[in-house]
Amino acid sequence: MAVQGNKRLLLILTLVIVGGALLTLVFTSFTDSLVYFLTPSEVKEKAATLTGRKIRIGGMVQEGSLEKVPDTLKIRFLVTDGANRIPVHYEGMLPDLFREGQGVVVEGVWQPEAPFAASTILAKHSEDYVPVEMSKEGVAKAKESILKSLQ
């Protein structure tokens, strides 16, 4: 009986050690690869700790803040979360969905005393996507088709 109890205890200890090692491996590998974005308010709160780090800032492009430098690919705009705003500079091609009043995620290295120099811009689209087939015309055609089938 004592030998069988020791084997069971050894099996449980082995499972706990292997399980713990696997969980540690999974969590440590995700920590470095997951990148979240911070809102402008969160960036202002954590500004001192973010200095020199590559971060993502997510928010809306403030209406009326977009300035394009003529004959270049340089732009300036403000990212806002409604409470705070951060000036952003970017040089490069813009995503098609990028515009004022639209959601955006900008990535770059944070320097607290300078405008945020974005190296990447990701435009967020509305989550209210409606396929063409479901647009007003599509809905009208579907209603028409249903009415025809009822006659």
mmCIF file of N, CA, C and O in Angstrom, residues 24-59:
data_model
loop_
_atom_site.group_PDB
_atom_site.id
_atom_site.type_symbol
_atom_site.label_atom_id
_atom_site.label_comp_id
_atom_site.label_asym_id
_atom_site.label_seq_id
_atom_site.Cartn_x
_atom_site.Cartn_y
_atom_site.Cartn_z
ATOM 1 N N THR A 24 4.378 28.372 -17.397
ATOM 2 C CA THR A 24 5.398 29.425 -17.351
ATOM 3 C C THR A 24 5.929 29.729 -18.741
ATOM 4 O O THR A 24 6.072 30.888 -19.136
ATOM 5 N N LEU A 25 6.190 28.680 -19.501
ATOM 6 C CA LEU A 25 6.694 28.860 -20.864
ATOM 7 C C LEU A 25 5.687 29.609 -21.734
ATOM 8 O O LEU A 25 6.032 30.527 -22.474
ATOM 9 N N VAL A 26 4.428 29.243 -21.642
ATOM 10 C CA VAL A 26 3.384 29.884 -22.451
ATOM 11 C C VAL A 26 3.241 31.358 -22.072
ATOM 12 O O VAL A 26 3.221 32.241 -22.934
ATOM 13 N N PHE A 27 3.147 31.653 -20.792
ATOM 14 C CA PHE A 27 2.941 33.045 -20.369
ATOM 15 C C PHE A 27 4.148 33.923 -20.656
ATOM 16 O O PHE A 27 3.998 35.074 -21.034
ATOM 17 N N THR A 28 5.345 33.419 -20.493
ATOM 18 C CA THR A 28 6.519 34.255 -20.774
ATOM 19 C C THR A 28 6.697 34.496 -22.266
ATOM 20 O O THR A 28 7.150 35.554 -22.672
ATOM 21 N N SER A 29 6.319 33.537 -23.087
ATOM 22 C CA SER A 29 6.453 33.752 -24.529
ATOM 23 C C SER A 29 5.418 34.741 -25.040
ATOM 24 O O SER A 29 5.687 35.521 -25.934
ATOM 25 N N PHE A 30 4.193 34.752 -24.478
ATOM 26 C CA PHE A 30 3.180 35.709 -24.907
ATOM 27 C C PHE A 30 3.487 37.113 -24.423
ATOM 28 O O PHE A 30 3.161 38.084 -25.079
ATOM 29 N N THR A 31 4.114 37.255 -23.301
ATOM 30 C CA THR A 31 4.381 38.577 -22.746
ATOM 31 C C THR A 31 5.192 39.437 -23.696
ATOM 32 O O THR A 31 4.929 40.620 -23.864
ATOM 33 N N ASP A 32 6.181 38.867 -24.343
ATOM 34 C CA ASP A 32 7.027 39.641 -25.242
ATOM 35 C C ASP A 32 6.413 39.849 -26.615
ATOM 36 O O ASP A 32 6.738 40.804 -27.300
ATOM 37 N N SER A 33 5.541 38.949 -27.039
ATOM 38 C CA SER A 33 5.023 39.047 -28.399
ATOM 39 C C SER A 33 3.704 39.793 -28.492
ATOM 40 O O SER A 33 3.339 40.263 -29.560
ATOM 41 N N LEU A 34 2.963 39.917 -27.410
ATOM 42 C CA LEU A 34 1.691 40.632 -27.460
ATOM 43 C C LEU A 34 1.939 42.129 -27.355
ATOM 44 O O LEU A 34 2.676 42.588 -26.497
ATOM 45 N N VAL A 35 1.336 42.864 -28.257
ATOM 46 C CA VAL A 35 1.486 44.316 -28.249
ATOM 47 C C VAL A 35 0.100 44.927 -28.170
ATOM 48 O O VAL A 35 -0.737 44.688 -29.021
ATOM 49 N N TYR A 36 -0.123 45.677 -27.131
ATOM 50 C CA TYR A 36 -1.393 46.356 -26.959
ATOM 51 C C TYR A 36 -1.196 47.829 -27.283
ATOM 52 O O TYR A 36 -0.086 48.304 -27.362
ATOM 53 N N PHE A 37 -2.287 48.525 -27.467
ATOM 54 C CA PHE A 37 -2.145 49.965 -27.619
ATOM 55 C C PHE A 37 -2.660 50.661 -26.370
ATOM 56 O O PHE A 37 -3.502 50.141 -25.647
ATOM 57 N N LEU A 38 -2.110 51.821 -26.137
ATOM 58 C CA LEU A 38 -2.491 52.645 -25.002
ATOM 59 C C LEU A 38 -3.300 53.824 -25.518
ATOM 60 O O LEU A 38 -3.063 54.312 -26.624
ATOM 61 N N THR A 39 -4.238 54.291 -24.716
ATOM 62 C CA THR A 39 -4.973 55.497 -25.089
ATOM 63 C C THR A 39 -4.110 56.702 -24.741
ATOM 64 O O THR A 39 -3.183 56.595 -23.926
ATOM 65 N N PRO A 40 -4.398 57.871 -25.326
ATOM 66 C CA PRO A 40 -3.626 59.064 -24.968
ATOM 67 C C PRO A 40 -3.632 59.347 -23.460
ATOM 68 O O PRO A 40 -2.617 59.772 -22.917
ATOM 69 N N SER A 41 -4.722 59.097 -22.771
ATOM 70 C CA SER A 41 -4.764 59.311 -21.313
ATOM 71 C C SER A 41 -3.802 58.367 -20.603
ATOM 72 O O SER A 41 -3.107 58.778 -19.661
ATOM 73 N N GLU A 42 -3.747 57.104 -21.034
ATOM 74 C CA GLU A 42 -2.828 56.148 -20.415
ATOM 75 C C GLU A 42 -1.378 56.533 -20.686
ATOM 76 O O GLU A 42 -0.520 56.382 -19.819
ATOM 77 N N VAL A 43 -1.121 57.041 -21.884
ATOM 78 C CA VAL A 43 0.246 57.466 -22.220
ATOM 79 C C VAL A 43 0.659 58.639 -21.340
ATOM 80 O O VAL A 43 1.774 58.674 -20.822
ATOM 81 N N LYS A 44 -0.243 59.606 -21.137
ATOM 82 C CA LYS A 44 0.077 60.762 -20.288
ATOM 83 C C LYS A 44 0.355 60.325 -18.852
ATOM 84 O O LYS A 44 1.239 60.852 -18.202
ATOM 85 N N GLU A 45 -0.400 59.326 -18.364
ATOM 86 C CA GLU A 45 -0.192 58.838 -16.994
ATOM 87 C C GLU A 45 1.155 58.133 -16.844
ATOM 88 O O GLU A 45 1.820 58.268 -15.831
ATOM 89 N N LYS A 46 1.518 57.359 -17.861
ATOM 90 C CA LYS A 46 2.722 56.524 -17.776
ATOM 91 C C LYS A 46 3.895 57.113 -18.551
ATOM 92 O O LYS A 46 4.844 56.411 -18.855
ATOM 93 N N ALA A 47 3.847 58.386 -18.879
ATOM 94 C CA ALA A 47 4.841 58.995 -19.765
ATOM 95 C C ALA A 47 6.274 58.742 -19.318
ATOM 96 O O ALA A 47 7.140 58.423 -20.134
ATOM 97 N N ALA A 48 6.528 58.867 -18.028
ATOM 98 C CA ALA A 48 7.905 58.719 -17.543
ATOM 99 C C ALA A 48 8.424 57.294 -17.733
ATOM 100 O O ALA A 48 9.599 57.091 -18.046
ATOM 101 N N THR A 49 7.554 56.314 -17.553
ATOM 102 C CA THR A 49 7.996 54.915 -17.667
ATOM 103 C C THR A 49 8.089 54.452 -19.115
ATOM 104 O O THR A 49 8.683 53.413 -19.391
ATOM 105 N N LEU A 50 7.480 55.203 -20.036
ATOM 106 C CA LEU A 50 7.459 54.784 -21.444
ATOM 107 C C LEU A 50 8.601 55.388 -22.268
ATOM 108 O O LEU A 50 8.786 55.017 -23.424
ATOM 109 N N THR A 51 9.348 56.295 -21.690
ATOM 110 C CA THR A 51 10.396 57.004 -22.425
ATOM 111 C C THR A 51 11.366 56.040 -23.105
ATOM 112 O O THR A 51 11.910 55.141 -22.464
ATOM 113 N N GLY A 52 11.525 56.230 -24.417
ATOM 114 C CA GLY A 52 12.448 55.412 -25.196
ATOM 115 C C GLY A 52 11.917 54.049 -25.594
ATOM 116 O O GLY A 52 12.608 53.294 -26.280
ATOM 117 N N ARG A 53 10.687 53.739 -25.205
ATOM 118 C CA ARG A 53 10.107 52.423 -25.542
ATOM 119 C C ARG A 53 9.213 52.531 -26.765
ATOM 120 O O ARG A 53 8.568 53.550 -27.002
ATOM 121 N N LYS A 54 9.173 51.452 -27.541
ATOM 122 C CA LYS A 54 8.280 51.388 -28.691
ATOM 123 C C LYS A 54 6.883 51.076 -28.177
ATOM 124 O O LYS A 54 6.684 50.071 -27.485
ATOM 125 N N ILE A 55 5.930 51.951 -28.496
ATOM 126 C CA ILE A 55 4.560 51.763 -28.021
ATOM 127 C C ILE A 55 3.580 51.977 -29.162
ATOM 128 O O ILE A 55 3.940 52.480 -30.223
ATOM 129 N N ARG A 56 2.348 51.579 -28.896
ATOM 130 C CA ARG A 56 1.243 51.868 -29.806
ATOM 131 C C ARG A 56 0.249 52.744 -29.073
ATOM 132 O O ARG A 56 -0.059 52.484 -27.908
ATOM 133 N N ILE A 57 -0.248 53.764 -29.753
ATOM 134 C CA ILE A 57 -1.254 54.656 -29.193
ATOM 135 C C ILE A 57 -2.500 54.532 -30.055
ATOM 136 O O ILE A 57 -2.436 54.667 -31.271
ATOM 137 N N GLY A 58 -3.622 54.284 -29.419
ATOM 138 C CA GLY A 58 -4.876 54.128 -30.147
ATOM 139 C C GLY A 58 -5.867 55.203 -29.763
ATOM 140 O O GLY A 58 -5.950 55.594 -28.600
ATOM 141 N N GLY A 59 -6.592 55.692 -30.727
ATOM 142 C CA GLY A 59 -7.611 56.709 -30.474
ATOM 143 C C GLY A 59 -8.226 57.154 -31.779
ATOM 144 O O GLY A 59 -8.168 56.436 -32.782
#
